[in-house]
Coordinates of C-alpha atoms in Angstrom, one line a residue:
M2 CA 21.3 -16.0 2.6
S3 CA 20.4 -14.5 6.0
T4 CA 17.0 -13.4 7.1
Q5 CA 18.1 -9.8 6.8
Q6 CA 19.1 -10.4 3.2
V7 CA 15.8 -12.1 2.5
Q8 CA 13.9 -9.1 4.0
L9 CA 16.1 -6.7 2.0
A10 CA 15.3 -8.6 -1.2
I11 CA 11.6 -8.6 -0.4
R12 CA 11.7 -4.8 0.3
S13 CA 13.7 -4.2 -2.9
I14 CA 11.4 -6.4 -5.0
R15 CA 8.2 -4.8 -3.6
H16 CA 9.5 -1.4 -4.8
F17 CA 10.3 -2.8 -8.3
G18 CA 6.6 -3.6 -9.1
V19 CA 6.3 -5.8 -12.2
S20 CA 10.0 -6.4 -12.5
G21 CA 10.2 -7.4 -8.9
R22 CA 7.4 -9.8 -9.3
R23 CA 9.1 -11.5 -12.2
I24 CA 12.3 -11.8 -10.3
L25 CA 10.6 -13.2 -7.2
E26 CA 8.7 -15.7 -9.3
A27 CA 12.0 -16.8 -10.8
I28 CA 13.6 -17.2 -7.4
L29 CA 10.6 -19.1 -6.1
N30 CA 10.8 -21.5 -9.1
G31 CA 14.4 -22.1 -8.3
E32 CA 15.7 -20.6 -11.5
K33 CA 19.3 -19.4 -11.6
I34 CA 19.2 -15.7 -12.3
E35 CA 22.1 -14.4 -14.4
T36 CA 22.6 -10.9 -15.7
D37 CA 21.3 -11.6 -19.2
G38 CA 18.1 -13.2 -17.8
L39 CA 17.8 -10.4 -15.3
R40 CA 17.8 -7.8 -18.1
K41 CA 14.9 -9.5 -19.7
M42 CA 12.9 -9.5 -16.4
V43 CA 13.5 -5.9 -15.4
D44 CA 11.3 -3.2 -16.9
W45 CA 13.2 -0.4 -18.7
R46 CA 11.6 2.1 -16.3
T47 CA 13.2 0.5 -13.2
K48 CA 15.5 3.0 -11.6
A49 CA 17.9 0.5 -10.0
S50 CA 20.7 -0.8 -12.1
I51 CA 21.0 -4.4 -13.1
T52 CA 24.1 -4.6 -10.9
D53 CA 22.3 -3.3 -7.9
I54 CA 19.4 -5.7 -8.4
A55 CA 21.8 -8.6 -9.0
N56 CA 23.6 -7.7 -5.7
A57 CA 20.3 -7.6 -3.8
I58 CA 19.3 -11.1 -4.9
N59 CA 22.7 -12.7 -5.2
G60 CA 23.7 -15.3 -2.6
R61 CA 22.9 -18.8 -1.7
I62 CA 19.2 -19.3 -1.5
R63 CA 18.4 -22.5 0.2
R64 CA 15.1 -24.4 0.2
H65 CA 14.2 -22.8 3.5
H66 CA 14.7 -19.3 2.1
R67 CA 12.5 -20.1 -1.0
D68 CA 9.8 -21.5 1.3
M69 CA 9.9 -18.4 3.5
L70 CA 9.7 -16.2 0.3
R71 CA 6.8 -18.3 -1.0
Y72 CA 4.9 -17.8 2.3
H73 CA 5.4 -14.0 2.0
W74 CA 4.5 -14.1 -1.6
E75 CA 1.3 -16.0 -1.0
H76 CA 0.4 -13.7 1.9
M77 CA 1.0 -10.6 -0.3
G78 CA -1.3 -12.1 -2.9
Y79 CA -4.0 -12.8 -0.2
L80 CA -3.7 -9.2 1.1
E81 CA -4.0 -7.8 -2.5
E82 CA -7.1 -9.9 -3.1
T83 CA -8.6 -8.8 0.2
I84 CA -8.0 -5.1 -0.6
E85 CA -9.6 -5.6 -4.0
E86 CA -12.7 -7.1 -2.3
L87 CA -12.9 -4.4 0.3
E88 CA -12.6 -1.7 -2.5
K89 CA -15.5 -3.3 -4.3
Q90 CA -17.6 -3.4 -1.2
I91 CA -16.8 0.3 -0.5
E92 CA -17.8 1.2 -4.1
Q93 CA -21.1 -0.8 -3.7
L94 CA -21.9 0.9 -0.4
L95 CA -21.1 4.3 -1.8
S96 CA -23.3 3.9 -4.8
P97 CA -26.3 5.7 -3.2
Y98 CA -24.0 8.6 -2.4
R99 CA -22.5 9.3 -5.8
K100 CA -23.6 12.9 -5.8
E101 CA -22.1 13.6 -2.4
V102 CA -18.9 11.8 -3.4
E103 CA -18.6 14.0 -6.5
L104 CA -19.2 17.1 -4.5
L105 CA -16.6 16.2 -1.9
D106 CA -14.1 15.0 -4.5
G107 CA -14.4 18.5 -6.1
I108 CA -12.8 20.1 -3.0
T109 CA -9.1 20.7 -3.3
G110 CA -7.2 18.1 -1.3
V111 CA -10.1 15.7 -1.0
N112 CA -10.0 12.6 -3.2
K113 CA -12.6 9.8 -3.5
A114 CA -11.0 7.8 -0.6
A115 CA -11.2 10.8 1.7
A116 CA -14.8 11.5 0.5
A117 CA -15.7 7.8 1.4
T118 CA -14.1 8.3 4.8
F119 CA -16.1 11.5 5.4
I120 CA -19.3 9.9 4.5
A121 CA -18.6 6.8 6.6
E122 CA -17.7 8.9 9.6
M123 CA -20.1 11.8 9.5
G124 CA -22.9 10.6 7.2
V125 CA -24.6 12.9 4.7
D126 CA -27.2 14.5 7.0
M127 CA -25.6 17.6 8.3
S128 CA -28.7 18.7 10.2
V129 CA -27.4 16.7 13.2
F130 CA -24.7 19.4 13.6
K131 CA -25.8 22.8 15.0
S132 CA -23.3 24.7 12.8
A133 CA -20.2 24.3 10.6
K134 CA -18.2 25.1 13.7
H135 CA -19.9 22.3 15.6
L136 CA -19.1 19.9 12.8
A137 CA -15.4 21.0 12.7
S138 CA -15.2 20.6 16.4
W139 CA -16.7 17.1 16.3
A140 CA -14.3 16.1 13.5
G141 CA -11.3 17.4 15.5
V142 CA -10.2 20.0 13.0
S143 CA -11.2 23.0 15.1
P144 CA -8.1 24.5 16.8
G145 CA -8.5 25.2 20.4
N146 CA -7.5 28.5 21.9
Y147 CA -5.8 27.9 25.2
E148 CA -4.5 31.4 25.7
S149 CA -5.9 34.3 27.7
A150 CA -4.3 37.7 28.3
G151 CA -1.0 36.3 26.9
K152 CA -0.9 33.3 29.2
K153 CA -1.0 29.8 27.7
N154 CA -3.0 27.2 29.4
E155 CA -2.4 23.5 28.7

C-alpha cells in the first residue's frame, strides 16, 4: 500500500465517522477485513457502498503501514481530547457571561461559538466604543467608501 493509498484510506475513514473508526481499529489490529465483516462494521447510514469502502482499504498493508496508521490514529485521539479540554475551558470562562451569550446567540447567524469569539475579542463593555459605527469599524465589518465623484481610489 502506498503512502497515497494510506492517506486516501485515512481521509475516507475520517468521513465515515463511527464506521470508519471500526474499520481503522480492525486494520490496526491486523484483522483481515472481508465483505461480510465489513457489512457488520459499517453503519447503515453510510453513503459509500461496501464495494467502495472495500476498494479504499483493499491492498497489502504491511507492518510499517499499520504503524503509520496507528501514529495518525493516536494523534487524532490526542487532538480530540485537547479540543474537548479547550471547549470545557471556554465554557468555564464564559459562565459569568451567560446572559450576553444568550443575547448574542439570539441574533440570526450567530451561534454560541461566534458569541464566545465576540466576547473574547470585544469584551462586554461597549462604552469603550464611541458609537456602533466605531465598533463596526474596529471589528473590520464597516465597508470603506473609496469613491468620490465617480472615481475609485484604491
